[in-house]
PDB file of C-alpha atoms in Angstrom:
ATOM      1  CA  ARG A   1      97.724  99.371 189.192  1.00 54.00           C
ATOM      2  CA  SER A   2      98.118  96.212 191.352  1.00 50.00           C
ATOM      3  CA  ILE A   3     101.690  95.707 190.067  1.00 47.00           C
ATOM      4  CA  ASP A   4     102.464  99.433 190.253  1.00 57.00           C
ATOM      5  CA  HIS A   5     103.488  99.752 186.603  1.00 67.00           C
ATOM      6  CA  ARG A   6     102.940 103.458 186.073  1.00 81.00           C
ATOM      7  CA  LEU A   7     103.605 103.512 182.339  1.00 87.00           C
ATOM      8  CA  TRP A   8     101.096 100.718 181.658  1.00 87.00           C
ATOM      9  CA  GLU A   9      98.557 102.525 183.817  1.00 91.00           C
ATOM     10  CA  THR A  10      99.239 105.671 181.792  1.00 93.00           C
ATOM     11  CA  TRP A  11      98.541 103.754 178.584  1.00 92.00           C
ATOM     12  CA  ALA A  12      95.384 102.235 180.074  1.00 93.00           C
ATOM     13  CA  HIS A  13      93.953 105.653 180.877  1.00 94.00           C
ATOM     14  CA  ALA A  14      94.812 106.891 177.366  1.00 94.00           C
ATOM     15  CA  ILE A  15      93.117 103.912 175.708  1.00 92.00           C
ATOM     16  CA  LEU A  16      90.039 104.281 177.905  1.00 93.00           C
ATOM     17  CA  GLY A  17      89.941 107.947 176.982  1.00 94.00           C
ATOM     18  CA  LEU A  18      90.089 107.069 173.278  1.00 91.00           C
ATOM     19  CA  ILE A  19      87.239 104.581 173.685  1.00 88.00           C
ATOM     20  CA  TYR A  20      85.093 107.130 175.505  1.00 90.00           C
ATOM     21  CA  LEU A  21      85.837 109.688 172.763  1.00 91.00           C
ATOM     22  CA  GLU A  22      84.538 107.226 170.184  1.00 86.00           C
ATOM     23  CA  LEU A  23      81.409 106.839 172.313  1.00 85.00           C
ATOM     24  CA  LEU A  24      81.101 110.659 172.566  1.00 87.00           C
ATOM     25  CA  ALA A  25      81.282 110.366 176.363  1.00 90.00           C
ATOM     26  CA  ALA A  26      83.270 113.578 176.690  1.00 92.00           C
ATOM     27  CA  GLY A  27      83.309 113.781 180.491  1.00 94.00           C
ATOM     28  CA  ASP A  28      84.592 110.229 180.975  1.00 93.00           C
ATOM     29  CA  ALA A  29      87.140 110.724 178.189  1.00 95.00           C
ATOM     30  CA  TYR A  30      88.374 113.945 179.761  1.00 96.00           C
ATOM     31  CA  HIS A  31      88.803 112.300 183.179  1.00 96.00           C
ATOM     32  CA  HIS A  32      90.949 109.437 181.860  1.00 96.00           C
ATOM     33  CA  LEU A  33      92.983 111.564 179.465  1.00 96.00           C
ATOM     34  CA  GLN A  34      93.716 114.187 182.093  1.00 96.00           C
ATOM     35  CA  ARG A  35      94.909 111.394 184.365  1.00 96.00           C
ATOM     36  CA  SER A  36      96.980 109.854 181.567  1.00 96.00           C
ATOM     37  CA  ARG A  37      98.681 113.162 180.792  1.00 96.00           C
ATOM     38  CA  THR A  38      99.471 113.838 184.446  1.00 96.00           C
ATOM     39  CA  MET A  39     100.949 110.364 184.919  1.00 95.00           C
ATOM     40  CA  ALA A  40     102.952 110.653 181.692  1.00 95.00           C
ATOM     41  CA  GLU A  41     104.524 113.849 183.003  1.00 94.00           C
ATOM     42  CA  GLU A  42     105.266 112.147 186.332  1.00 93.00           C
ATOM     43  CA  VAL A  43     107.047 109.167 184.716  1.00 91.00           C
ATOM     44  CA  GLY A  44     108.836 111.439 182.242  1.00 92.00           C
ATOM     45  CA  SER A  45     107.466 109.924 179.028  1.00 91.00           C
ATOM     46  CA  SER A  46     107.377 112.698 176.402  1.00 89.00           C
ATOM     47  CA  PHE A  47     105.780 110.309 173.908  1.00 89.00           C
ATOM     48  CA  MET A  48     102.885 109.517 176.232  1.00 92.00           C
ATOM     49  CA  VAL A  49     102.484 113.208 177.071  1.00 92.00           C
ATOM     50  CA  MET A  50     101.999 113.825 173.345  1.00 90.00           C
ATOM     51  CA  VAL A  51      99.536 110.920 172.966  1.00 91.00           C
ATOM     52  CA  ALA A  52      97.463 112.018 175.952  1.00 94.00           C
ATOM     53  CA  THR A  53      97.567 115.691 174.965  1.00 94.00           C
ATOM     54  CA  ASN A  54      96.349 114.954 171.435  1.00 92.00           C
ATOM     55  CA  LEU A  55      93.353 113.038 172.761  1.00 94.00           C
ATOM     56  CA  LEU A  56      92.717 115.449 175.629  1.00 96.00           C
ATOM     57  CA  VAL A  57      92.392 118.310 173.136  1.00 96.00           C
ATOM     58  CA  SER A  58      89.659 116.312 171.375  1.00 95.00           C
ATOM     59  CA  ALA A  59      87.860 115.797 174.704  1.00 96.00           C
ATOM     60  CA  CYS A  60      88.060 119.533 175.448  1.00 97.00           C
ATOM     61  CA  ILE A  61      86.709 120.415 171.999  1.00 96.00           C
ATOM     62  CA  LEU A  62      83.837 117.977 172.458  1.00 94.00           C
ATOM     63  CA  GLN A  63      82.889 119.965 175.574  1.00 95.00           C
ATOM     64  CA  ASP A  64      83.425 123.384 173.905  1.00 95.00           C
ATOM     65  CA  ARG A  65      86.390 124.060 176.180  1.00 96.00           C
ATOM     66  CA  HIS A  66      88.430 125.677 173.417  1.00 96.00           C
ATOM     67  CA  ALA A  67      90.475 127.974 175.651  1.00 95.00           C
ATOM     68  CA  GLU A  68      91.592 125.041 177.783  1.00 96.00           C
ATOM     69  CA  ALA A  69      92.471 123.053 174.648  1.00 96.00           C
ATOM     70  CA  ALA A  70      94.578 125.937 173.349  1.00 95.00           C
ATOM     71  CA  LYS A  71      96.583 126.081 176.591  1.00 95.00           C
ATOM     72  CA  LEU A  72      97.608 122.450 176.093  1.00 94.00           C
ATOM     73  CA  LEU A  73      99.220 123.182 172.727  1.00 92.00           C
ATOM     74  CA  PRO A  74     102.342 125.046 171.567  1.00 86.00           C
ATOM     75  CA  ASP A  75     101.975 128.148 169.426  1.00 78.00           C
ATOM     76  CA  ARG A  76     103.626 126.485 166.437  1.00 78.00           C
ATOM     77  CA  LEU A  77     104.794 123.116 165.176  1.00 78.00           C
ATOM     78  CA  PRO A  78     108.461 122.113 165.546  1.00 75.00           C
ATOM     79  CA  GLU A  79     110.700 122.211 162.485  1.00 77.00           C
ATOM     80  CA  PRO A  80     111.137 119.791 160.885  1.00 76.00           C
ATOM     81  CA  VAL A  81     107.923 117.922 161.678  1.00 75.00           C
ATOM     82  CA  SER A  82     108.557 114.299 162.707  1.00 74.00           C
ATOM     83  CA  VAL A  83     106.127 111.406 162.448  1.00 71.00           C
ATOM     84  CA  MET A  84     105.382 111.668 166.161  1.00 73.00           C
ATOM     85  CA  ASP A  85     104.640 115.359 165.743  1.00 80.00           C
ATOM     86  CA  TYR A  86     101.689 114.334 163.538  1.00 82.00           C
ATOM     87  CA  MET A  87      99.695 113.842 166.730  1.00 83.00           C
ATOM     88  CA  LEU A  88     100.420 117.417 167.699  1.00 86.00           C
ATOM     89  CA  LEU A  89      99.506 118.605 164.211  1.00 87.00           C
ATOM     90  CA  ASN A  90      96.240 116.688 164.422  1.00 89.00           C
ATOM     91  CA  ALA A  91      95.306 118.402 167.692  1.00 92.00           C
ATOM     92  CA  ILE A  92      96.217 121.917 166.508  1.00 92.00           C
ATOM     93  CA  GLY A  93      94.318 121.397 163.254  1.00 92.00           C
ATOM     94  CA  GLU A  94      91.263 120.014 165.032  1.00 94.00           C
ATOM     95  CA  LEU A  95      91.188 123.051 167.309  1.00 95.00           C
ATOM     96  CA  ALA A  96      91.492 125.400 164.316  1.00 94.00           C
ATOM     97  CA  MET A  97      88.478 123.665 162.776  1.00 95.00           C
ATOM     98  CA  ALA A  98      86.530 123.972 166.021  1.00 95.00           C
ATOM     99  CA  GLN A  99      87.346 127.681 166.059  1.00 94.00           C
ATOM    100  CA  ALA A 100      85.928 128.047 162.529  1.00 94.00           C
ATOM    101  CA  ASP A 101      89.316 128.646 160.912  1.00 94.00           C
ATOM    102  CA  PRO A 102      89.485 126.019 158.119  1.00 95.00           C
ATOM    103  CA  SER A 103      92.110 127.963 156.155  1.00 95.00           C
ATOM    104  CA  ARG A 104      94.573 127.713 159.045  1.00 92.00           C
ATOM    105  CA  ALA A 105      93.678 124.051 159.568  1.00 93.00           C
ATOM    106  CA  LEU A 106      94.384 123.250 155.910  1.00 93.00           C
ATOM    107  CA  GLN A 107      97.688 125.104 156.065  1.00 90.00           C
ATOM    108  CA  LEU A 108      98.651 122.874 158.989  1.00 87.00           C
ATOM    109  CA  PHE A 109      97.518 119.638 157.358  1.00 88.00           C
ATOM    110  CA  ASP A 110      99.351 120.502 154.146  1.00 86.00           C
ATOM    111  CA  HIS A 111     102.504 120.988 156.213  1.00 79.00           C
ATOM    112  CA  VAL A 112     103.126 117.243 156.015  1.00 78.00           C
ATOM    113  CA  ASP A 113     103.227 114.746 153.152  1.00 76.00           C
ATOM    114  CA  LEU A 114     100.388 112.229 153.382  1.00 75.00           C
ATOM    115  CA  SER A 115     100.897 110.785 149.893  1.00 72.00           C
ATOM    116  CA  ASP A 116     103.037 107.789 150.916  1.00 73.00           C
ATOM    117  CA  ARG A 117     100.680 105.495 152.812  1.00 72.00           C
ATOM    118  CA  SER A 118     102.776 102.328 152.740  1.00 73.00           C
ATOM    119  CA  SER A 119     103.304 102.582 156.516  1.00 73.00           C
ATOM    120  CA  TRP A 120      99.608 103.056 157.254  1.00 74.00           C
ATOM    121  CA  LEU A 121      99.225  99.572 158.674  1.00 77.00           C
ATOM    122  CA  GLY A 122      96.882  98.432 161.439  1.00 73.00           C
ATOM    123  CA  ALA A 123      96.663 100.962 164.256  1.00 72.00           C
ATOM    124  CA  MET A 124      98.935 103.346 162.345  1.00 75.00           C
ATOM    125  CA  ALA A 125      96.248 103.591 159.673  1.00 79.00           C
ATOM    126  CA  TYR A 126      94.005 105.169 162.308  1.00 79.00           C
ATOM    127  CA  HIS A 127      96.815 107.402 163.587  1.00 78.00           C
ATOM    128  CA  PHE A 128      97.577 108.889 160.166  1.00 82.00           C
ATOM    129  CA  GLY A 129      94.028 108.533 158.896  1.00 87.00           C
ATOM    130  CA  ARG A 130      92.646 110.918 161.496  1.00 89.00           C
ATOM    131  CA  ILE A 131      94.667 113.721 159.878  1.00 89.00           C
ATOM    132  CA  LEU A 132      93.389 112.806 156.422  1.00 91.00           C
ATOM    133  CA  GLN A 133      89.818 112.711 157.736  1.00 93.00           C
ATOM    134  CA  LEU A 134      90.150 116.174 159.246  1.00 94.00           C
ATOM    135  CA  ARG A 135      91.761 117.420 156.029  1.00 94.00           C
ATOM    136  CA  GLY A 136      88.756 116.131 154.066  1.00 95.00           C
ATOM    137  CA  GLU A 137      86.357 117.881 156.423  1.00 96.00           C
ATOM    138  CA  THR A 138      88.419 121.072 156.142  1.00 96.00           C
ATOM    139  CA  LEU A 139      88.275 120.960 152.346  1.00 97.00           C
ATOM    140  CA  THR A 140      84.496 120.546 152.554  1.00 97.00           C
ATOM    141  CA  ARG A 141      84.276 123.699 154.681  1.00 96.00           C
ATOM    142  CA  LEU A 142      86.341 125.508 152.022  1.00 97.00           C
ATOM    143  CA  ASP A 143      84.029 124.253 149.255  1.00 97.00           C
ATOM    144  CA  ARG A 144      86.796 122.198 147.627  1.00 97.00           C
ATOM    145  CA  LEU A 145      84.472 119.261 147.372  1.00 97.00           C
ATOM    146  CA  ALA A 146      86.233 117.079 144.800  1.00 97.00           C
ATOM    147  CA  GLU A 147      89.443 117.112 146.849  1.00 96.00           C
ATOM    148  CA  ALA A 148      87.491 116.460 150.040  1.00 97.00           C
ATOM    149  CA  GLU A 149      85.755 113.441 148.511  1.00 97.00           C
ATOM    150  CA  ALA A 150      89.079 112.057 147.273  1.00 95.00           C
ATOM    151  CA  ASP A 151      90.562 112.266 150.788  1.00 94.00           C
ATOM    152  CA  LEU A 152      87.587 110.738 152.580  1.00 96.00           C
ATOM    153  CA  GLN A 153      86.981 107.959 150.072  1.00 95.00           C
ATOM    154  CA  SER A 154      90.657 106.983 149.958  1.00 92.00           C
ATOM    155  CA  LEU A 155      90.717 106.891 153.760  1.00 91.00           C
ATOM    156  CA  LEU A 156      87.625 104.709 153.867  1.00 91.00           C
ATOM    157  CA  ARG A 157      89.279 102.259 151.455  1.00 90.00           C
ATOM    158  CA  ARG A 158      92.449 102.240 153.544  1.00 88.00           C
ATOM    159  CA  TYR A 159      90.519 101.502 156.722  1.00 86.00           C
ATOM    160  CA  GLN A 160      88.683  98.674 154.971  1.00 86.00           C
ATOM    161  CA  ASP A 161      91.941  97.220 153.645  1.00 85.00           C
ATOM    162  CA  GLN A 162      93.517  97.333 157.112  1.00 83.00           C
ATOM    163  CA  GLY A 163      90.441  96.125 158.995  1.00 82.00           C
ATOM    164  CA  VAL A 164      90.197  99.375 160.984  1.00 82.00           C
ATOM    165  CA  GLN A 165      86.616  99.964 162.120  1.00 81.00           C
ATOM    166  CA  MET A 166      87.129 102.690 164.717  1.00 82.00           C
ATOM    167  CA  GLY A 167      86.166 106.000 163.175  1.00 85.00           C
ATOM    168  CA  TRP A 168      84.208 104.625 160.183  1.00 88.00           C
ATOM    169  CA  TRP A 169      81.085 106.488 161.240  1.00 91.00           C
ATOM    170  CA  ARG A 170      83.021 109.762 161.327  1.00 93.00           C
ATOM    171  CA  ILE A 171      84.178 109.277 157.732  1.00 95.00           C
ATOM    172  CA  HIS A 172      80.641 108.516 156.549  1.00 96.00           C
ATOM    173  CA  LEU A 173      79.366 111.539 158.462  1.00 96.00           C
ATOM    174  CA  GLY A 174      81.981 113.663 156.716  1.00 96.00           C
ATOM    175  CA  LEU A 175      80.926 112.255 153.347  1.00 97.00           C
ATOM    176  CA  GLY A 176      77.284 112.970 154.158  1.00 97.00           C
ATOM    177  CA  LYS A 177      78.068 116.625 154.872  1.00 97.00           C
ATOM    178  CA  LEU A 178      80.145 116.799 151.697  1.00 97.00           C
ATOM    179  CA  TYR A 179      77.345 115.427 149.491  1.00 97.00           C
ATOM    180  CA  GLN A 180      74.889 117.698 151.253  1.00 97.00           C
ATOM    181  CA  ALA A 181      77.095 120.676 150.351  1.00 96.00           C
ATOM    182  CA  ALA A 182      77.252 119.359 146.781  1.00 96.00           C
ATOM    183  CA  ASP A 183      73.432 119.299 146.642  1.00 97.00           C
ATOM    184  CA  ASP A 184      73.391 115.523 146.149  1.00 97.00           C
ATOM    185  CA  PRO A 185      70.633 114.376 148.555  1.00 96.00           C
ATOM    186  CA  LYS A 186      70.690 110.742 147.431  1.00 97.00           C
ATOM    187  CA  ARG A 187      74.373 110.196 148.179  1.00 97.00           C
ATOM    188  CA  ALA A 188      74.131 112.344 151.312  1.00 97.00           C
ATOM    189  CA  GLY A 189      71.290 110.191 152.610  1.00 97.00           C
ATOM    190  CA  ALA A 190      73.238 107.012 151.904  1.00 97.00           C
ATOM    191  CA  ALA A 191      76.315 108.323 153.735  1.00 96.00           C
ATOM    192  CA  PHE A 192      74.314 109.552 156.728  1.00 96.00           C
ATOM    193  CA  GLY A 193      72.476 106.214 156.789  1.00 96.00           C
ATOM    194  CA  ALA A 194      75.786 104.333 156.857  1.00 94.00           C
ATOM    195  CA  ALA A 195      77.027 106.536 159.712  1.00 94.00           C
ATOM    196  CA  LEU A 196      73.809 105.960 161.684  1.00 93.00           C
ATOM    197  CA  ALA A 197      73.971 102.186 161.162  1.00 92.00           C
ATOM    198  CA  GLN A 198      77.535 102.105 162.478  1.00 88.00           C
ATOM    199  CA  VAL A 199      76.646 104.247 165.492  1.00 86.00           C
ATOM    200  CA  GLU A 200      73.704 101.963 166.280  1.00 86.00           C
ATOM    201  CA  GLU A 201      75.937  98.901 165.955  1.00 85.00           C
ATOM    202  CA  LEU A 202      78.444 100.519 168.285  1.00 78.00           C
ATOM    203  CA  ALA A 203      75.715 101.431 170.767  1.00 79.00           C
ATOM    204  CA  ALA A 204      74.364  97.874 170.767  1.00 80.00           C
ATOM    205  CA  SER A 205      77.753  96.604 171.965  1.00 75.00           C
ATOM    206  CA  VAL A 206      77.792  98.925 175.002  1.00 72.00           C
ATOM    207  CA  GLY A 207      76.543  97.423 178.249  1.00 65.00           C
ATOM    208  CA  ASP A 208      76.151 100.698 180.150  1.00 64.00           C
ATOM    209  CA  ASP A 209      72.645 102.122 179.547  1.00 64.00           C
ATOM    210  CA  ASN A 210      73.762 105.726 180.074  1.00 65.00           C
ATOM    211  CA  LEU A 211      76.631 105.393 177.597  1.00 62.00           C
ATOM    212  CA  ARG A 212      74.380 103.633 175.070  1.00 56.00           C
ATOM    213  CA  GLU A 213      71.985 106.562 175.073  1.00 58.00           C
TER     214      GLU A 213
END
């Protein structure tokens, strides 16, 4: 802000919003992502509008503001779907899941080819991996448990290979729900325990007492 670089400030708000989403601080996330989206529109960056919108939808869902989330999104995906449109697909699919429509969410996620993961490197592993995570959770809701496990386990391995730690607890939580649905309490307990350990580790690194709680 001191050097009046609006695009960098836009990015900063988006990254802060992502961090607050990971901490489940929905209100703080919403504030920064709303600001990021507004600034992106002001500087004319369509890419940053898409980034901020994708994350802002997640913040709205976390606060049960589904109608507001829906207003941020187009009625349908563009054709053909580009790599950058994956962020839009992620947001639309996440909202469909929040609205208890896993069949529509799966139709969206299967709209793109996630089989070639050679470009899932570093931060891009998280970008693409979020879609695969949501697809795994969708398959669990549809009782397609073997496919769901394959998605979530392969994503966990990819994150480990790329050193991506953000979102690990969400994958383990998804696996816990999957094994619970499969009536496998031992594996469910192990997955939930792994998720809890990661959340506690994350909480221990937060200096703000309110956020830690």
